[in-house]
Structure formats: C-alpha cells, structure tokens
Amino acid sequence: IISFSGFKPEDSVFHLDLAGVSYCDGTYRIARRKSPIFVFEYVIEGEGTLIHDGMKHHPARGDVYMVHKGTDHTYYSSSEEPWTKIWFNVGGVLVERLVEAYGLSGVWLVKNCGIRNLFEDGLSYARKKPADVQEKTAITIHMIVQEMSKELRKCEDVHHSPEGLKLKNHIDANFAELDGLEELSGI
C-alpha cells in the first residue's frame, strides 16, 4: 500500500490517497458509508462480491470495478478463490467530471476489461513517488475511465432482436417507475 496522506485534497482538483495491490483472503472486507473517495480496482485473480444500493455484482479475474464517491457500499473477497487486485483510491472534482462525461455515473463493474497494463503502469509510477505523481495518476485514471467507457460501448453495439430492443428501451426509459416482472412481460 502506498499512502499519499500528506497531500491536502481540499486544495486540489484531483488527489491520489492510496494505491496498492491486495492479496486477499477469506476475511477481506471493505464497507463504507458515504464514501469520500472513488475506488478503481482491477481483479488479477479470484472473485468476490460488490454490493451497493441492494445490487450485487461479482467481480472476477479480468474485471474492473469502480466504487463511487458518496455511496454506501461493501465489497469482499471469496474465501475459496480470493482476489488479487490492483487499486487506486482517488478523489477530486476531476474524477467526478470524468465519470460523468464518459457516461459511467451508474456503472460499477466492467467485465473482461483488458486494461491491466494501465493499472500496473500507474501503480509502478506511484511507487516511485515522484513530484508529479498526482498529475501522472490523474492521467492514468482518465485513461482507465476512458477504456471502461469504450468497453461498455462495445457491448452496446451488439445487435438486439426487435423485441429485446423494445424491452431494453422501455426499461431504460421507465426504470424508476417499474413495478415488477408482470409489467415487463406485457411489453
């Protein structure tokens, strides 16, 4: 774990708080209420669970997950196949704007996202703690967000049947008002 706690986040547009590699076991668990940071994690090995707003995701090898600032969330490693992962804890208005601009405000997990090299390069640079580590890490996070968005757009380019597209559009347009499966089955 590399700490940058001496940096004053209130004075910056971007700040790197912590970075590192976690070699998890069956006891690894993180829970935050109203998180003051964003977390970006690349899963090298293993699997685990991420819970937010009652939704469960299961990040596994090759996946990237992002935990949003201001949220209540919990994530933990499987005890049978524990995570090994590279991560960055970051904050600042720049991260908020990047996530918004690239359409990732509601995104928590990107499956099979081949950007391990970005995480490794960013971590390698952070370990050196050069004077410009904050600026270089901001660029790394920008590249991570950009690649996550690209990967998601690839999935959206998949052709749907007319019925499937109609259902998808209805769910997208009426998500907050949906009452249940009965309503969806009538579409």
Coordinates of C-alpha atoms in Angstrom, one line a residue:
I1 CA 0.0 0.0 0.0
I2 CA 1.3 3.4 -1.0
S3 CA -0.1 6.3 1.0
F4 CA -0.3 9.9 -0.1
S5 CA -1.9 11.2 3.2
G6 CA 0.3 14.3 3.4
F7 CA -1.5 15.7 0.3
K8 CA -4.3 18.2 1.0
P9 CA -7.3 17.0 -1.1
E10 CA -9.3 20.2 -0.4
D11 CA -6.7 22.2 -2.3
S12 CA -6.8 20.1 -5.4
V13 CA -8.9 19.2 -8.5
F14 CA -7.5 15.6 -8.2
H15 CA -5.9 13.7 -5.5
L16 CA -4.5 10.2 -5.1
D17 CA -5.0 9.0 -1.5
L18 CA -3.8 5.4 -1.7
A19 CA -2.7 2.8 -4.2
G20 CA -1.6 -0.8 -4.0
V21 CA -2.0 -4.4 -4.6
S22 CA -4.3 -6.5 -2.3
Y23 CA -3.6 -10.3 -1.8
C24 CA -6.9 -11.1 -0.2
D25 CA -8.1 -14.0 1.9
G26 CA -11.5 -15.1 3.2
T27 CA -11.6 -12.2 5.7
Y28 CA -11.0 -9.3 3.3
R29 CA -14.0 -6.9 3.5
I30 CA -14.4 -3.2 3.0
A31 CA -17.5 -1.3 3.9
R32 CA -18.0 2.5 3.6
R33 CA -20.9 4.8 4.3
K34 CA -21.0 7.9 2.1
S35 CA -17.6 7.2 0.8
P36 CA -15.4 10.3 0.5
I37 CA -13.4 8.7 -2.5
F38 CA -13.7 6.9 -5.7
V39 CA -12.0 3.4 -5.9
F40 CA -10.9 1.8 -9.1
E41 CA -9.9 -1.8 -8.9
Y42 CA -8.6 -4.4 -11.5
V43 CA -9.0 -8.0 -10.5
I44 CA -5.9 -10.0 -11.4
E45 CA -7.1 -13.3 -9.9
G46 CA -10.0 -14.6 -7.9
E47 CA -13.6 -13.5 -7.4
G48 CA -15.6 -11.6 -4.9
T49 CA -18.8 -9.6 -4.3
L50 CA -19.6 -5.9 -4.5
I51 CA -22.9 -4.6 -3.0
H52 CA -24.4 -1.1 -3.4
D53 CA -28.0 0.1 -3.2
G54 CA -29.1 -3.5 -2.7
M55 CA -27.5 -4.6 -6.0
K56 CA -24.8 -7.4 -6.1
H57 CA -22.0 -7.7 -8.6
H58 CA -19.4 -10.4 -8.7
P59 CA -16.1 -9.0 -10.0
A60 CA -13.7 -11.8 -11.1
R61 CA -10.5 -12.2 -13.0
G62 CA -10.0 -9.5 -15.7
D63 CA -12.9 -7.3 -14.5
V64 CA -12.6 -3.7 -13.4
Y65 CA -14.9 -2.3 -10.8
M66 CA -15.4 1.3 -9.6
V67 CA -16.8 2.4 -6.3
H68 CA -18.4 5.8 -6.4
K69 CA -17.8 8.7 -4.1
G70 CA -20.8 9.5 -1.8
T71 CA -22.2 5.9 -1.8
D72 CA -22.7 3.2 0.8
H73 CA -21.1 0.0 -0.4
T74 CA -19.5 -3.2 0.7
Y75 CA -17.1 -5.4 -1.1
Y76 CA -15.4 -8.6 -0.1
S77 CA -13.3 -11.4 -1.5
S78 CA -14.4 -15.0 -1.9
S79 CA -12.7 -17.3 0.6
E80 CA -12.5 -20.2 -1.9
E81 CA -11.0 -18.1 -4.7
P82 CA -9.7 -14.9 -3.1
W83 CA -8.9 -11.7 -5.0
T84 CA -5.6 -10.4 -6.0
K85 CA -6.2 -6.9 -7.3
I86 CA -4.5 -3.6 -8.1
W87 CA -6.3 -0.5 -7.0
F88 CA -6.4 3.3 -6.6
N89 CA -8.3 5.4 -4.1
V90 CA -8.8 8.8 -5.6
G91 CA -10.9 11.9 -5.3
G92 CA -11.5 15.4 -6.5
V93 CA -13.8 17.1 -8.9
L94 CA -11.8 15.9 -11.9
V95 CA -12.7 12.3 -11.2
E96 CA -16.4 13.2 -10.7
R97 CA -16.5 15.0 -14.1
L98 CA -14.6 12.2 -15.9
V99 CA -17.0 9.6 -14.6
E100 CA -20.0 11.8 -15.6
A101 CA -18.5 12.8 -19.0
Y102 CA -17.8 9.2 -20.0
G103 CA -21.2 8.0 -19.0
L104 CA -20.1 5.9 -16.1
S105 CA -22.2 7.5 -13.3
G106 CA -24.3 4.4 -12.9
V107 CA -21.6 1.9 -13.8
W108 CA -19.9 -0.2 -11.1
L109 CA -18.5 -3.2 -13.0
V110 CA -17.0 -3.7 -16.4
K111 CA -16.5 -7.4 -17.2
N112 CA -13.4 -8.6 -19.1
C113 CA -11.8 -5.2 -19.3
G114 CA -8.3 -5.7 -20.8
I115 CA -6.6 -2.7 -19.1
R116 CA -4.4 -4.4 -16.5
N117 CA -1.4 -2.7 -18.1
L118 CA -2.9 0.8 -17.2
F119 CA -3.2 -0.2 -13.6
E120 CA 0.2 -1.8 -13.4
D121 CA 1.9 1.2 -15.1
G122 CA 0.1 3.6 -12.8
L123 CA 1.0 1.7 -9.7
S124 CA 4.6 1.4 -10.8
Y125 CA 4.8 5.2 -11.2
A126 CA 3.1 5.8 -7.9
R127 CA 5.6 3.6 -6.1
K128 CA 8.4 5.9 -7.1
K129 CA 6.5 8.9 -5.5
P130 CA 7.9 11.5 -7.9
A131 CA 7.0 15.1 -7.5
D132 CA 4.4 14.9 -10.4
V133 CA 2.7 11.7 -9.1
Q134 CA -0.6 13.4 -8.6
E135 CA -0.7 14.7 -12.2
K136 CA 0.5 11.4 -13.7
T137 CA -2.0 9.5 -11.7
A138 CA -4.8 11.8 -12.9
I139 CA -3.8 10.9 -16.5
T140 CA -3.9 7.2 -15.6
I141 CA -7.3 7.5 -14.0
H142 CA -8.5 9.4 -17.1
M143 CA -7.2 6.6 -19.3
I144 CA -8.9 3.9 -17.1
V145 CA -12.3 5.7 -17.2
Q146 CA -11.9 6.2 -21.0
E147 CA -11.2 2.5 -21.6
M148 CA -14.0 1.4 -19.3
S149 CA -16.4 3.5 -21.3
K150 CA -15.0 2.1 -24.6
E151 CA -15.5 -1.4 -23.4
L152 CA -19.1 -0.7 -22.4
R153 CA -19.8 0.9 -25.7
K154 CA -18.6 -2.3 -27.5
C155 CA -21.2 -4.3 -25.5
E156 CA -23.9 -1.8 -26.6
D157 CA -23.1 -2.3 -30.2
V158 CA -24.3 -5.9 -30.0
H159 CA -27.4 -6.3 -32.2
H160 CA -30.6 -6.9 -30.3
S161 CA -33.8 -8.5 -31.6
P162 CA -36.6 -6.0 -32.1
E163 CA -38.4 -7.4 -29.1
G164 CA -35.2 -7.2 -27.0
L165 CA -34.5 -3.7 -28.1
K166 CA -38.1 -2.7 -27.3
L167 CA -37.8 -4.2 -23.8
K168 CA -34.4 -2.5 -23.2
N169 CA -35.7 0.9 -24.3
H170 CA -38.7 0.5 -22.0
I171 CA -36.6 -0.4 -19.0
D172 CA -34.1 2.5 -19.7
A173 CA -37.0 5.0 -20.0
N174 CA -39.1 3.8 -17.1
F175 CA -36.6 2.3 -14.6
A176 CA -37.7 4.3 -11.6
E177 CA -41.4 3.5 -12.1
L178 CA -41.2 -0.2 -12.9
D179 CA -43.5 -2.3 -10.7
G180 CA -42.3 -5.8 -11.5
L181 CA -41.9 -8.6 -13.9
E182 CA -45.6 -8.6 -14.7
E183 CA -45.3 -5.2 -16.3
L184 CA -42.2 -6.3 -18.3
S185 CA -43.8 -9.5 -19.5
G186 CA -46.6 -7.4 -21.2
I187 CA -44.2 -5.5 -23.4

